[in-house]
């Protein structure tokens, strides 16, 4: 493939993203051929690509920004200096927030808003979770296991086949191992909080999804709200609810609901809007009202998306329930949090394994239900229904009877998991971690060791990057943010980014925010380098894609807390551990988006490039990557959001900066 066969930007005769497969690049004159014309055409093509990268409109905007900076920067530097964020431009927000918190504490028992609204919400939340916890205790450990098996069998379609047996076996094994690890009581606390949180999240998400799916106005109003909710790190949800409801189960429940409801709402709206127009038109022609059309056509056609939304809501609720342990949610998250605070990897491993098993159980059960619904709607009459003719109301009735029988059996077996049926993993795990630390953390010939890498990464990358950001004049950072935002967006984007960074300075967290920013930038670069490389290889080598698929599935199933346990064992406590956890957390999304976008390039375009003699590397560099650029930008966006979310949580394992401030503030109210 010649150097001219490249993807060009917008210019005369070539639209954006189009492949120019002529012998001459757009705009080339007749003197560009012959002799060393290929080299000249390659240089001209690169020059055109550079011009397309910074079009005239962006250049004019940058010149306007530069002219504005020439006027404003000297004034700002003369008035407030050129060092860190000036104290004269800072405002005390901690004092008013502490005063507001104290006012809430003082008036919680007398103010009508608390007495007749918030107090009822708090009591209802706590009594609901206590009620589910009491039900699980009443059923006993055996009753819970049998009930989980019945629900898994129902999700798989009440079949007597290998797939249903696999789902039931996975569910039973997951809960049984939680008991063997001696964390049964904490597991039941997490399951109780999860049950209430998922039920409320599903109802709220369903109602919001119905509104967004049936009303264009509601969709436009809710879209920015959902965008904001999905971008915010998990820790940010805890703060307002602690202010209103204090530390405890109600704050954890409401934070979990707000965090987990958006996927259900968005996918419900997507399913309703994507309903087959022919089916809707047929129902309308038969005289169906809007309500009948929704009940008999739209909702059944959207079942697949709604179930996927429920699956995502369950996974996000489990992640948030474990994180909410820092505000008194209890359960498995509290076990992990206390163990990490003592750097006791063995104790954290037992509770962390139980959290992973809960995630696997819930994911496999909802996935089985989704497969059953897909088969029932796509291929009726092929044995997709329940066994033994249990259809309609008989199947749920049979399940309810089986669960009642399980409850009676559980009462006979006792409430608590038998003490003799537990396995102590804390001491062997700590022994293994100590052995690993002694042999691989330091002193390994040539490579050094994991903690040596962490130390060098901190000294050579994190510290210089943090010092560079903190030592840069505040007005220069604002100018850089404005210029970058202007290059990729509009004046509104630039103003938003600049005001956001300025607000950080005004609130008095300039230094710690730049420390967090340094960690995010370092983690993002590592994530994108590895994610793009692995994604490209997976897109081009089917064997690699098949090999990494289960690894990516596992990594995307794990709650956020779990990533902290192995990285502390590998890298010790510190900022390098937080960045390693962020890398593992964000990598699956970047890899999958990259692989899908590179594989999704139009085969006709690839065939055209092959017919022109392009090698595999030329196809990748000049065809696939340019055409996949929008999806790659989405991968960058997801990498930023996920790395930021995990870096903040890394404050629990020595990440410092904003994450530490949040954890310390929440613990101290």
Tab-separated table of C-alpha atoms in Angstrom, residues 240-445:
chain	number	residue	atom	x	y	z
A	240	UNK	CA	-24.566	13.818	51.158
A	241	UNK	CA	-26.303	10.828	52.713
A	242	UNK	CA	-23.960	10.785	55.694
A	243	UNK	CA	-24.815	14.457	56.154
A	244	UNK	CA	-28.556	13.718	56.133
A	245	UNK	CA	-28.807	10.296	57.781
A	246	UNK	CA	-25.526	9.975	59.696
A	247	UNK	CA	-23.323	6.890	59.533
A	248	UNK	CA	-25.243	3.625	59.305
A	249	UNK	CA	-27.377	1.359	57.150
A	250	UNK	CA	-29.811	4.043	55.827
A	251	UNK	CA	-27.000	6.129	54.329
A	252	UNK	CA	-25.466	3.024	52.749
A	253	UNK	CA	-28.820	1.917	51.331
A	254	UNK	CA	-29.763	5.261	49.756
A	255	UNK	CA	-26.262	5.761	48.336
A	256	UNK	CA	-26.437	2.291	46.803
A	257	UNK	CA	-29.845	2.950	45.255
A	258	UNK	CA	-28.717	6.211	43.662
A	259	UNK	CA	-25.531	4.565	42.385
A	260	UNK	CA	-27.172	1.407	40.997
A	261	UNK	CA	-30.440	2.728	39.498
A	262	UNK	CA	-29.094	4.437	36.297
A	263	UNK	CA	-28.210	1.215	34.374
A	264	UNK	CA	-31.728	-0.131	34.900
A	265	UNK	CA	-33.261	3.169	33.805
A	266	UNK	CA	-31.059	3.591	30.742
A	267	UNK	CA	-31.439	0.051	29.434
A	268	UNK	CA	-35.188	0.077	30.059
A	269	UNK	CA	-35.492	3.287	28.050
A	270	UNK	CA	-33.284	1.785	25.333
A	271	UNK	CA	-35.450	-1.319	25.117
A	272	UNK	CA	-38.681	0.687	24.935
A	273	UNK	CA	-37.319	2.971	22.226
A	274	UNK	CA	-35.908	0.053	20.255
A	275	UNK	CA	-39.167	-1.880	20.075
A	276	UNK	CA	-40.022	-3.200	16.611
A	277	UNK	CA	-42.134	-0.526	14.855
A	278	UNK	CA	-44.003	-3.208	12.903
A	279	UNK	CA	-45.184	-4.869	16.129
A	280	UNK	CA	-46.268	-1.541	17.571
A	281	UNK	CA	-48.111	-0.640	14.386
A	282	UNK	CA	-49.846	-4.014	14.366
A	283	UNK	CA	-51.037	-3.590	17.947
A	284	UNK	CA	-52.242	-0.061	17.204
A	285	UNK	CA	-54.146	-1.287	14.145
A	286	UNK	CA	-55.963	-3.788	16.370
A	287	UNK	CA	-57.263	-0.936	18.506
A	288	UNK	CA	-54.890	-1.270	21.465
A	289	UNK	CA	-54.742	1.705	23.800
A	290	UNK	CA	-51.424	3.225	24.868
A	291	UNK	CA	-51.526	1.256	28.137
A	292	UNK	CA	-52.369	-1.998	26.345
A	293	UNK	CA	-49.620	-1.345	23.815
A	294	UNK	CA	-47.106	-0.819	26.601
A	295	UNK	CA	-48.180	-3.944	28.491
A	296	UNK	CA	-48.546	-6.332	25.557
A	297	UNK	CA	-45.943	-5.067	23.078
A	298	UNK	CA	-43.322	-2.613	24.355
A	299	UNK	CA	-42.466	-4.250	27.680
A	300	UNK	CA	-42.295	-7.830	26.326
A	301	UNK	CA	-40.078	-6.665	23.457
A	302	UNK	CA	-37.796	-4.825	25.906
A	303	UNK	CA	-37.404	-7.751	28.326
A	304	UNK	CA	-33.891	-8.598	27.183
A	305	UNK	CA	-32.587	-5.054	27.723
A	306	UNK	CA	-34.424	-4.776	31.035
A	307	UNK	CA	-32.864	-7.991	32.313
A	308	UNK	CA	-29.439	-6.783	31.236
A	309	UNK	CA	-30.142	-3.578	33.143
A	310	UNK	CA	-31.090	-5.616	36.209
A	311	UNK	CA	-27.826	-7.551	35.912
A	312	UNK	CA	-25.813	-4.324	35.774
A	313	UNK	CA	-27.799	-2.888	38.685
A	314	UNK	CA	-27.046	-5.966	40.790
A	315	UNK	CA	-23.318	-5.781	40.042
A	316	UNK	CA	-23.139	-2.053	40.797
A	317	UNK	CA	-25.177	-2.473	43.977
A	318	UNK	CA	-22.797	-5.163	45.218
A	319	UNK	CA	-19.831	-2.906	44.475
A	320	UNK	CA	-21.406	0.016	46.315
A	321	UNK	CA	-22.541	-2.058	49.296
A	322	UNK	CA	-18.965	-3.149	49.918
A	323	UNK	CA	-17.602	0.389	49.538
A	324	UNK	CA	-20.297	1.699	51.887
A	325	UNK	CA	-18.622	-0.205	54.703
A	326	UNK	CA	-16.687	3.000	55.432
A	327	UNK	CA	-19.973	4.552	56.599
A	328	UNK	CA	-21.180	1.644	58.685
A	329	UNK	CA	-22.877	-0.653	56.185
A	330	UNK	CA	-21.362	-3.715	57.856
A	331	UNK	CA	-21.202	-7.083	56.124
A	332	UNK	CA	-18.353	-8.352	53.989
A	333	UNK	CA	-17.204	-4.865	53.022
A	334	UNK	CA	-16.583	-4.041	56.662
A	335	UNK	CA	-14.506	-7.202	57.022
A	336	UNK	CA	-12.345	-6.188	54.046
A	337	UNK	CA	-12.057	-2.592	55.240
A	338	UNK	CA	-10.915	-3.544	58.747
A	339	UNK	CA	-8.449	-6.105	57.393
A	340	UNK	CA	-6.941	-3.641	54.919
A	341	UNK	CA	-6.599	-1.000	57.614
A	342	UNK	CA	-4.441	-3.518	59.522
A	343	UNK	CA	-2.688	-4.695	56.313
A	344	UNK	CA	-3.876	-8.210	57.142
A	345	UNK	CA	-4.100	-9.806	53.707
A	346	UNK	CA	-5.312	-13.155	55.061
A	347	UNK	CA	-8.420	-11.716	56.723
A	348	UNK	CA	-9.131	-9.524	53.722
A	349	UNK	CA	-8.780	-12.524	51.409
A	350	UNK	CA	-11.513	-14.528	53.128
A	351	UNK	CA	-14.076	-11.716	52.973
A	352	UNK	CA	-12.904	-10.674	49.501
A	353	UNK	CA	-13.339	-14.206	48.190
A	354	UNK	CA	-16.882	-14.253	49.573
A	355	UNK	CA	-17.662	-10.967	47.771
A	356	UNK	CA	-16.339	-12.411	44.513
A	357	UNK	CA	-18.448	-15.539	44.985
A	358	UNK	CA	-21.554	-13.435	45.583
A	359	UNK	CA	-20.814	-11.565	42.366
A	360	UNK	CA	-20.381	-14.824	40.445
A	361	UNK	CA	-23.604	-16.248	41.878
A	362	UNK	CA	-25.683	-13.189	41.038
A	363	UNK	CA	-24.115	-12.766	37.608
A	364	UNK	CA	-24.615	-16.386	36.559
A	365	UNK	CA	-28.193	-16.486	37.853
A	366	UNK	CA	-29.282	-13.337	36.025
A	367	UNK	CA	-27.401	-14.445	32.900
A	368	UNK	CA	-29.287	-17.752	32.948
A	369	UNK	CA	-32.586	-15.903	33.259
A	370	UNK	CA	-31.627	-13.732	30.300
A	371	UNK	CA	-30.773	-16.743	28.153
A	372	UNK	CA	-34.081	-18.370	29.057
A	373	UNK	CA	-36.063	-15.269	28.098
A	374	UNK	CA	-34.177	-14.963	24.824
A	375	UNK	CA	-34.945	-18.556	23.927
A	376	UNK	CA	-38.607	-18.216	24.895
A	377	UNK	CA	-39.076	-15.128	22.732
A	378	UNK	CA	-36.851	-16.275	19.870
A	379	UNK	CA	-37.667	-19.929	19.552
A	380	UNK	CA	-40.987	-20.881	21.134
A	381	UNK	CA	-41.959	-24.507	21.264
A	382	UNK	CA	-38.383	-25.802	21.462
A	383	UNK	CA	-38.420	-26.894	25.038
A	384	UNK	CA	-37.512	-23.506	26.391
A	385	UNK	CA	-40.305	-23.467	28.927
A	386	UNK	CA	-40.427	-24.987	32.412
A	387	UNK	CA	-40.291	-28.717	32.938
A	388	UNK	CA	-43.268	-30.998	33.526
A	389	UNK	CA	-45.774	-28.587	31.998
A	390	UNK	CA	-45.380	-25.956	34.726
A	391	UNK	CA	-46.450	-22.857	32.847
A	392	UNK	CA	-48.175	-19.638	33.773
A	393	UNK	CA	-48.833	-19.210	37.491
A	394	UNK	CA	-47.964	-22.829	38.338
A	395	UNK	CA	-44.197	-22.297	38.013
A	396	UNK	CA	-43.983	-19.430	40.566
A	397	UNK	CA	-46.376	-21.300	42.856
A	398	UNK	CA	-44.168	-24.374	42.728
A	399	UNK	CA	-41.093	-22.237	43.451
A	400	UNK	CA	-42.814	-20.572	46.427
A	401	UNK	CA	-43.764	-23.969	47.834
A	402	UNK	CA	-40.219	-25.239	47.402
A	403	UNK	CA	-38.809	-22.193	49.199
A	404	UNK	CA	-41.264	-22.651	52.066
A	405	UNK	CA	-40.138	-26.255	52.376
A	406	UNK	CA	-36.511	-25.076	52.326
A	407	UNK	CA	-37.272	-22.663	55.154
A	408	UNK	CA	-38.744	-25.404	57.324
A	409	UNK	CA	-35.743	-27.637	56.601
A	410	UNK	CA	-33.413	-24.791	57.491
A	411	UNK	CA	-35.036	-24.239	60.880
A	412	UNK	CA	-34.409	-27.852	61.746
A	413	UNK	CA	-30.723	-27.522	60.805
A	414	UNK	CA	-30.096	-24.402	62.934
A	415	UNK	CA	-29.513	-20.710	62.362
A	416	UNK	CA	-25.730	-20.418	62.230
A	417	UNK	CA	-23.245	-22.160	60.009
A	418	UNK	CA	-21.732	-25.144	61.877
A	419	UNK	CA	-18.426	-24.273	63.535
A	420	UNK	CA	-16.879	-27.564	62.514
A	421	UNK	CA	-17.517	-26.828	58.825
A	422	UNK	CA	-15.134	-23.902	58.488
A	423	UNK	CA	-11.661	-23.586	57.021
A	424	UNK	CA	-9.164	-21.039	58.382
A	425	UNK	CA	-7.482	-19.340	55.432
A	426	UNK	CA	-6.147	-16.243	57.159
A	427	UNK	CA	-2.947	-17.761	58.552
A	428	UNK	CA	-1.998	-19.760	55.402
A	429	UNK	CA	-2.724	-16.700	53.255
A	430	UNK	CA	-0.562	-14.460	55.411
A	431	UNK	CA	2.182	-17.098	55.340
A	432	UNK	CA	2.004	-17.198	51.547
A	433	UNK	CA	2.088	-13.404	51.331
A	434	UNK	CA	5.095	-13.273	53.642
A	435	UNK	CA	6.875	-15.911	51.557
A	436	UNK	CA	6.132	-13.978	48.388
A	437	UNK	CA	7.360	-10.761	49.959
A	438	UNK	CA	10.572	-12.421	51.150
A	439	UNK	CA	11.336	-13.947	47.740
A	440	UNK	CA	9.862	-11.613	45.115
A	441	UNK	CA	9.340	-8.193	46.658
A	442	UNK	CA	13.038	-7.329	46.769
A	443	UNK	CA	16.411	-8.785	45.879
A	444	UNK	CA	15.347	-10.672	42.737
A	445	UNK	CA	18.328	-10.766	40.347
